[in-house]
Short mmCIF file of the C-alpha atoms (twelve columns), coordinates in Angstrom:
data_MODEL
# 
_entry.id   MODEL 
# 
loop_
_atom_site.group_PDB 
_atom_site.id 
_atom_site.type_symbol 
_atom_site.label_atom_id 
_atom_site.label_alt_id 
_atom_site.label_comp_id 
_atom_site.label_asym_id 
_atom_site.label_seq_id 
_atom_site.Cartn_x 
_atom_site.Cartn_y 
_atom_site.Cartn_z 
_atom_site.pdbx_PDB_model_num 
ATOM 1   C CA . MET A 1   -124.344 30.509 40.435 1 
ATOM 2   C CA . LYS A 2   -126.508 32.769 38.224 1 
ATOM 3   C CA . MET A 3   -127.066 29.443 35.897 1 
ATOM 4   C CA . SER A 4   -128.186 27.410 38.866 1 
ATOM 5   C CA . LEU A 5   -130.513 30.497 40.202 1 
ATOM 6   C CA . PHE A 6   -131.889 30.722 36.704 1 
ATOM 7   C CA . PHE A 7   -132.765 27.337 36.220 1 
ATOM 8   C CA . ILE A 8   -134.196 26.874 39.757 1 
ATOM 9   C CA . VAL A 9   -136.741 29.751 38.889 1 
ATOM 10  C CA . ALA A 10  -137.608 28.281 35.355 1 
ATOM 11  C CA . TYR A 11  -138.083 24.941 36.870 1 
ATOM 12  C CA . VAL A 12  -140.611 26.356 39.513 1 
ATOM 13  C CA . LEU A 13  -142.499 28.181 36.532 1 
ATOM 14  C CA . CYS A 14  -142.646 25.174 34.383 1 
ATOM 15  C CA . VAL A 15  -144.016 23.243 37.138 1 
ATOM 16  C CA . ASN A 16  -146.905 25.810 37.836 1 
ATOM 17  C CA . ILE A 17  -147.513 26.948 34.418 1 
ATOM 18  C CA . GLY A 18  -147.684 23.020 33.214 1 
ATOM 19  C CA . THR A 19  -149.948 22.368 36.111 1 
ATOM 20  C CA . ALA A 20  -152.329 25.138 34.861 1 
ATOM 21  C CA . ILE A 21  -151.903 23.744 31.193 1 
ATOM 22  C CA . SER A 22  -153.027 20.252 32.567 1 
ATOM 23  C CA . ALA A 23  -155.874 21.521 34.338 1 
ATOM 24  C CA . GLN A 24  -157.113 23.323 31.357 1 
ATOM 25  C CA . PHE A 25  -157.072 20.327 29.298 1 
ATOM 26  C CA . LYS A 26  -158.113 17.949 32.162 1 
ATOM 27  C CA . MET A 27  -154.924 15.786 31.516 1 
ATOM 28  C CA . PRO A 28  -153.079 15.265 34.763 1 
ATOM 29  C CA . TYR A 29  -149.158 16.110 34.723 1 
ATOM 30  C CA . LEU A 30  -149.263 16.331 30.662 1 
ATOM 31  C CA . GLY A 31  -148.441 20.123 30.868 1 
ATOM 32  C CA . GLN A 32  -145.973 19.569 33.281 1 
ATOM 33  C CA . ILE A 33  -144.028 16.821 31.433 1 
ATOM 34  C CA . ILE A 34  -143.944 18.665 28.015 1 
ATOM 35  C CA . LEU A 35  -142.246 21.909 29.738 1 
ATOM 36  C CA . LEU A 36  -139.982 19.813 32.011 1 
ATOM 37  C CA . VAL A 37  -138.825 17.706 29.000 1 
ATOM 38  C CA . VAL A 38  -137.889 21.004 27.205 1 
ATOM 39  C CA . LEU A 39  -136.129 22.232 30.521 1 
ATOM 40  C CA . CYS A 40  -134.258 19.225 30.581 1 
ATOM 41  C CA . ALA A 41  -132.945 19.303 27.146 1 
ATOM 42  C CA . VAL A 42  -131.687 23.004 27.525 1 
ATOM 43  C CA . LEU A 43  -130.028 22.246 30.985 1 
ATOM 44  C CA . LEU A 44  -128.121 19.162 29.812 1 
ATOM 45  C CA . TYR A 45  -127.245 21.030 26.463 1 
ATOM 46  C CA . LEU A 46  -125.743 23.748 28.503 1 
ATOM 47  C CA . CYS A 47  -124.112 21.527 30.820 1 
ATOM 48  C CA . LYS A 48  -122.530 19.481 28.173 1 
ATOM 49  C CA . LYS A 49  -121.082 22.510 26.212 1 
ATOM 50  C CA . GLN A 50  -119.769 23.889 29.305 1 
ATOM 51  C CA . ASN A 51  -118.104 20.335 30.619 1 
ATOM 52  C CA . LEU A 52  -120.106 20.593 33.622 1 
ATOM 53  C CA . LEU A 53  -121.617 17.045 33.825 1 
ATOM 54  C CA . ALA A 54  -118.594 15.377 35.673 1 
ATOM 55  C CA . LYS A 55  -118.393 18.355 37.904 1 
ATOM 56  C CA . ILE A 56  -122.144 18.072 38.958 1 
ATOM 57  C CA . GLY A 57  -121.778 14.348 39.489 1 
ATOM 58  C CA . PHE A 58  -122.625 12.428 36.390 1 
ATOM 59  C CA . THR A 59  -119.897 9.965  36.610 1 
ATOM 60  C CA . LYS A 60  -119.805 6.315  35.974 1 
ATOM 61  C CA . ILE A 61  -120.292 3.946  39.053 1 
ATOM 62  C CA . GLY A 62  -118.231 0.841  38.773 1 
ATOM 63  C CA . LEU A 63  -117.796 -2.202 41.211 1 
ATOM 64  C CA . LYS A 64  -115.120 -0.088 42.868 1 
ATOM 65  C CA . ASP A 65  -117.608 2.250  43.657 1 
ATOM 66  C CA . PHE A 66  -120.073 -0.179 45.246 1 
ATOM 67  C CA . LYS A 67  -119.010 0.234  48.892 1 
ATOM 68  C CA . GLU A 68  -119.227 3.876  48.889 1 
ATOM 69  C CA . ASN A 69  -122.646 3.730  47.332 1 
ATOM 70  C CA . LEU A 70  -123.746 1.408  50.302 1 
ATOM 71  C CA . PHE A 71  -124.007 4.628  52.132 1 
ATOM 72  C CA . TYR A 72  -127.120 5.327  49.967 1 
ATOM 73  C CA . ALA A 73  -128.767 1.820  51.556 1 
ATOM 74  C CA . PRO A 74  -130.761 3.355  54.600 1 
ATOM 75  C CA . LEU A 75  -132.552 5.651  52.074 1 
ATOM 76  C CA . ILE A 76  -134.145 2.306  50.574 1 
ATOM 77  C CA . ILE A 77  -135.930 2.212  53.993 1 
ATOM 78  C CA . MET A 78  -137.254 5.582  54.010 1 
ATOM 79  C CA . VAL A 79  -138.748 4.883  50.444 1 
ATOM 80  C CA . LEU A 80  -140.370 1.794  51.821 1 
ATOM 81  C CA . MET A 81  -141.742 4.061  54.879 1 
ATOM 82  C CA . ASN A 82  -143.249 6.684  52.524 1 
ATOM 83  C CA . GLY A 83  -145.787 4.277  51.309 1 
ATOM 84  C CA . VAL A 84  -144.696 1.758  48.820 1 
ATOM 85  C CA . PHE A 85  -146.732 -1.156 50.826 1 
ATOM 86  C CA . PHE A 86  -149.816 0.862  50.263 1 
ATOM 87  C CA . PHE A 87  -150.183 1.561  46.618 1 
ATOM 88  C CA . ASP A 88  -153.562 2.988  45.363 1 
ATOM 89  C CA . THR A 89  -154.222 0.348  42.739 1 
ATOM 90  C CA . PRO A 90  -156.848 2.260  40.490 1 
ATOM 91  C CA . LYS A 91  -154.386 5.332  40.363 1 
ATOM 92  C CA . LEU A 92  -151.535 3.103  39.417 1 
ATOM 93  C CA . ALA A 93  -153.661 1.514  36.624 1 
ATOM 94  C CA . HIS A 94  -155.013 4.437  34.951 1 
ATOM 95  C CA . ASP A 95  -152.056 7.082  35.335 1 
ATOM 96  C CA . VAL A 96  -148.885 5.157  35.937 1 
ATOM 97  C CA . PHE A 97  -147.226 6.372  32.670 1 
ATOM 98  C CA . THR A 98  -147.766 10.328 33.406 1 
ATOM 99  C CA . ILE A 99  -147.070 9.758  37.155 1 
ATOM 100 C CA . VAL A 100 -143.744 7.913  36.592 1 
ATOM 101 C CA . ALA A 101 -142.582 10.391 33.799 1 
ATOM 102 C CA . PHE A 102 -143.303 13.435 35.857 1 
ATOM 103 C CA . MET A 103 -141.660 11.988 38.889 1 
ATOM 104 C CA . ALA A 104 -138.730 11.062 36.990 1 
ATOM 105 C CA . LEU A 105 -138.269 14.730 35.629 1 
ATOM 106 C CA . VAL A 106 -138.820 16.122 39.091 1 
ATOM 107 C CA . ALA A 107 -136.233 13.949 40.254 1 
ATOM 108 C CA . PHE A 108 -133.723 14.370 37.806 1 
ATOM 109 C CA . LEU A 109 -133.982 18.281 37.662 1 
ATOM 110 C CA . GLU A 110 -134.005 18.924 41.295 1 
ATOM 111 C CA . GLU A 111 -131.001 16.940 42.110 1 
ATOM 112 C CA . VAL A 112 -129.120 18.473 39.212 1 
ATOM 113 C CA . LEU A 113 -130.240 21.898 40.396 1 
ATOM 114 C CA . PHE A 114 -129.824 21.668 44.069 1 
ATOM 115 C CA . ARG A 115 -127.193 18.857 44.411 1 
ATOM 116 C CA . GLY A 116 -125.358 19.755 41.358 1 
ATOM 117 C CA . LEU A 117 -125.465 23.448 40.042 1 
ATOM 118 C CA . LEU A 118 -126.246 25.149 43.353 1 
ATOM 119 C CA . PHE A 119 -124.094 23.139 45.517 1 
ATOM 120 C CA . LYS A 120 -121.045 23.403 43.276 1 
ATOM 121 C CA . ALA A 121 -121.582 27.236 42.818 1 
ATOM 122 C CA . ILE A 122 -121.892 27.584 46.670 1 
ATOM 123 C CA . GLU A 123 -118.780 25.188 47.322 1 
ATOM 124 C CA . GLU A 124 -116.734 27.078 44.918 1 
ATOM 125 C CA . ARG A 125 -117.630 30.462 46.444 1 
ATOM 126 C CA . LYS A 126 -117.573 29.695 49.967 1 
ATOM 127 C CA . SER A 127 -117.037 25.932 51.663 1 
ATOM 128 C CA . THR A 128 -118.288 22.389 51.440 1 
ATOM 129 C CA . LYS A 129 -120.006 22.981 54.643 1 
ATOM 130 C CA . ALA A 130 -121.864 26.090 53.507 1 
ATOM 131 C CA . ALA A 131 -122.998 24.035 50.165 1 
ATOM 132 C CA . VAL A 132 -124.492 21.290 52.258 1 
ATOM 133 C CA . ILE A 133 -126.436 23.702 54.467 1 
ATOM 134 C CA . ILE A 134 -127.468 26.310 52.103 1 
ATOM 135 C CA . SER A 135 -128.321 23.622 49.322 1 
ATOM 136 C CA . GLY A 136 -130.348 21.812 51.718 1 
ATOM 137 C CA . LEU A 137 -132.301 24.714 52.824 1 
ATOM 138 C CA . THR A 138 -132.682 26.140 49.656 1 
ATOM 139 C CA . PHE A 139 -134.334 22.777 48.554 1 
ATOM 140 C CA . GLY A 140 -136.543 22.317 51.572 1 
ATOM 141 C CA . PHE A 141 -138.106 25.917 51.639 1 
ATOM 142 C CA . GLY A 142 -138.202 25.836 47.722 1 
ATOM 143 C CA . HIS A 143 -141.177 23.251 48.672 1 
ATOM 144 C CA . ILE A 144 -143.399 26.321 49.835 1 
ATOM 145 C CA . VAL A 145 -144.519 26.695 46.249 1 
ATOM 146 C CA . ASN A 146 -146.549 23.851 47.013 1 
ATOM 147 C CA . LEU A 147 -149.261 26.397 48.585 1 
ATOM 148 C CA . LEU A 148 -150.309 26.522 45.184 1 
ATOM 149 C CA . ASN A 149 -151.184 23.107 45.024 1 
ATOM 150 C CA . GLY A 150 -153.417 22.884 48.014 1 
ATOM 151 C CA . TYR A 151 -150.739 22.289 50.919 1 
ATOM 152 C CA . THR A 152 -151.850 24.320 53.867 1 
ATOM 153 C CA . GLY A 153 -150.646 24.370 57.644 1 
ATOM 154 C CA . ILE A 154 -149.098 21.697 59.153 1 
ATOM 155 C CA . ALA A 155 -148.797 19.457 56.063 1 
ATOM 156 C CA . GLN A 156 -146.786 22.357 54.364 1 
ATOM 157 C CA . ILE A 157 -144.640 23.041 57.394 1 
ATOM 158 C CA . ILE A 158 -144.013 19.168 57.530 1 
ATOM 159 C CA . GLN A 159 -143.240 18.919 53.897 1 
ATOM 160 C CA . ILE A 160 -140.624 21.813 54.385 1 
ATOM 161 C CA . VAL A 161 -139.005 20.126 57.283 1 
ATOM 162 C CA . LEU A 162 -138.685 16.854 55.740 1 
ATOM 163 C CA . ALA A 163 -137.467 18.106 52.617 1 
ATOM 164 C CA . VAL A 164 -134.507 20.265 54.314 1 
ATOM 165 C CA . VAL A 165 -133.486 17.426 56.462 1 
ATOM 166 C CA . ILE A 166 -133.570 14.942 53.121 1 
ATOM 167 C CA . GLY A 167 -131.669 17.541 51.407 1 
ATOM 168 C CA . ILE A 168 -128.887 17.892 53.463 1 
ATOM 169 C CA . VAL A 169 -128.424 14.031 53.779 1 
ATOM 170 C CA . LEU A 170 -128.609 13.857 50.099 1 
ATOM 171 C CA . SER A 171 -125.956 16.679 49.836 1 
ATOM 172 C CA . LEU A 172 -123.593 14.842 52.233 1 
ATOM 173 C CA . LEU A 173 -124.157 11.589 50.221 1 
ATOM 174 C CA . PHE A 174 -123.162 13.657 47.028 1 
ATOM 175 C CA . VAL A 175 -119.698 14.872 48.664 1 
ATOM 176 C CA . ARG A 176 -119.017 11.298 49.970 1 
ATOM 177 C CA . THR A 177 -119.626 9.557  46.576 1 
ATOM 178 C CA . LYS A 178 -118.969 12.071 44.176 1 
ATOM 179 C CA . SER A 179 -121.952 10.889 42.348 1 
ATOM 180 C CA . ILE A 180 -125.375 12.324 41.900 1 
ATOM 181 C CA . VAL A 181 -127.147 9.389  40.027 1 
ATOM 182 C CA . PRO A 182 -128.054 7.374  43.347 1 
ATOM 183 C CA . GLY A 183 -129.486 10.569 44.717 1 
ATOM 184 C CA . ILE A 184 -131.676 10.796 41.655 1 
ATOM 185 C CA . VAL A 185 -132.838 7.200  41.884 1 
ATOM 186 C CA . PHE A 186 -133.701 7.804  45.497 1 
ATOM 187 C CA . HIS A 187 -135.562 10.941 44.726 1 
ATOM 188 C CA . PHE A 188 -137.542 9.265  42.109 1 
ATOM 189 C CA . PHE A 189 -138.982 6.323  44.264 1 
ATOM 190 C CA . PHE A 190 -139.183 8.370  47.203 1 
ATOM 191 C CA . ASN A 191 -141.536 10.642 45.638 1 
ATOM 192 C CA . LEU A 192 -143.498 8.057  43.583 1 
ATOM 193 C CA . ALA A 193 -144.051 5.966  46.688 1 
ATOM 194 C CA . SER A 194 -145.613 8.976  48.021 1 
ATOM 195 C CA . VAL A 195 -147.953 9.927  45.090 1 
ATOM 196 C CA . LEU A 196 -148.984 6.230  44.339 1 
ATOM 197 C CA . SER A 197 -149.859 5.250  48.083 1 
ATOM 198 C CA . ILE A 198 -153.514 5.567  49.469 1 
ATOM 199 C CA . GLU A 199 -154.787 8.105  51.573 1 
ATOM 200 C CA . VAL A 200 -154.239 7.472  55.223 1 
ATOM 201 C CA . GLU A 201 -155.217 9.326  58.403 1 
ATOM 202 C CA . PRO A 202 -153.057 12.493 59.236 1 
ATOM 203 C CA . PHE A 203 -152.069 10.505 62.366 1 
ATOM 204 C CA . TYR A 204 -150.140 7.539  60.503 1 
ATOM 205 C CA . ASP A 205 -148.672 10.243 58.323 1 
ATOM 206 C CA . TYR A 206 -147.140 12.018 61.170 1 
ATOM 207 C CA . ILE A 207 -145.693 8.615  62.560 1 
ATOM 208 C CA . ASN A 208 -144.328 7.799  59.113 1 
ATOM 209 C CA . VAL A 209 -142.459 11.404 59.019 1 
ATOM 210 C CA . GLY A 210 -141.286 11.211 62.308 1 
ATOM 211 C CA . ILE A 211 -139.678 7.741  61.782 1 
ATOM 212 C CA . ILE A 212 -138.135 9.130  58.495 1 
ATOM 213 C CA . LEU A 213 -136.735 12.129 60.429 1 
ATOM 214 C CA . VAL A 214 -135.267 9.918  63.294 1 
ATOM 215 C CA . MET A 215 -133.634 7.758  60.687 1 
ATOM 216 C CA . ALA A 216 -132.224 10.973 59.193 1 
ATOM 217 C CA . PHE A 217 -131.044 12.352 62.461 1 
ATOM 218 C CA . PHE A 218 -129.014 9.300  62.959 1 
ATOM 219 C CA . TYR A 219 -127.883 9.148  59.669 1 
ATOM 220 C CA . LEU A 220 -126.450 12.802 59.777 1 
ATOM 221 C CA . LEU A 221 -124.889 12.030 63.291 1 
ATOM 222 C CA . TYR A 222 -123.004 9.419  61.731 1 
ATOM 223 C CA . PHE A 223 -121.933 11.658 58.907 1 
ATOM 224 C CA . TYR A 224 -120.504 13.866 61.458 1 
ATOM 225 C CA . LYS A 225 -119.116 11.597 63.549 1 
ATOM 226 C CA . THR A 226 -116.881 9.486  60.844 1 
ATOM 227 C CA . TRP A 227 -116.027 12.560 58.330 1 
ATOM 228 C CA . GLY A 228 -118.352 15.609 58.699 1 
ATOM 229 C CA . LYS A 229 -115.534 17.415 60.555 1 
ATOM 230 C CA . SER A 230 -113.294 17.366 57.646 1 
ATOM 231 C CA . ILE A 231 -115.519 19.263 55.661 1 
ATOM 232 C CA . GLN A 232 -115.991 22.145 58.110 1 
ATOM 233 C CA . GLY A 233 -114.271 24.762 56.088 1 
ATOM 234 C CA . GLY A 234 -112.572 22.801 53.395 1 
ATOM 235 C CA . VAL A 235 -113.554 22.382 49.494 1 
ATOM 236 C CA . GLY A 236 -114.179 18.798 48.201 1 
# 
């Protein structure tokens, strides 16, 4: 538990300090990328040293696992809904490398920290159900740090609600498939689609978020109906 909380705090600090560095040198994302690469290296080193990689979901995905990972298929629609059809071409042309690198680091670290280390720490101390709920809530409310990046009012509330719901969905998928890798891939493309999409009227953003939330609701309902009851109090 201490390790997961330490790295979550370190991650938040790296992002915000990196943002200040990038602003100072007028090089978008460069500061964040440098600090997060270092954080990734330290995190992977410690996880490997303590034999935690398989435990937190870094497992090989073979043909026999293909059926299980079809549970991730609806997430593709969420990515498409998040703006992939409306790429901002100038942004894509000028900042594509740094944007892709930053989004990849964010997706990797957030999944490892929230769906990996924190999830497993809570599961061992309490139960799988508690791990699903607490890791999802922690992931969602952790986005409140975006107040420092200009998010205010309704936009911040919407982002937190969306992050909580998606965080719980990804936690349930992690329980089901035992792999964190598909979640990292989804997280990367979901964030990338959002960052590279053009600015639209808030009304359309609300509709988009509403559709994603409805999809997530039925996703969660399906999980509960099919196998959710089996993790109410148990571990694994």
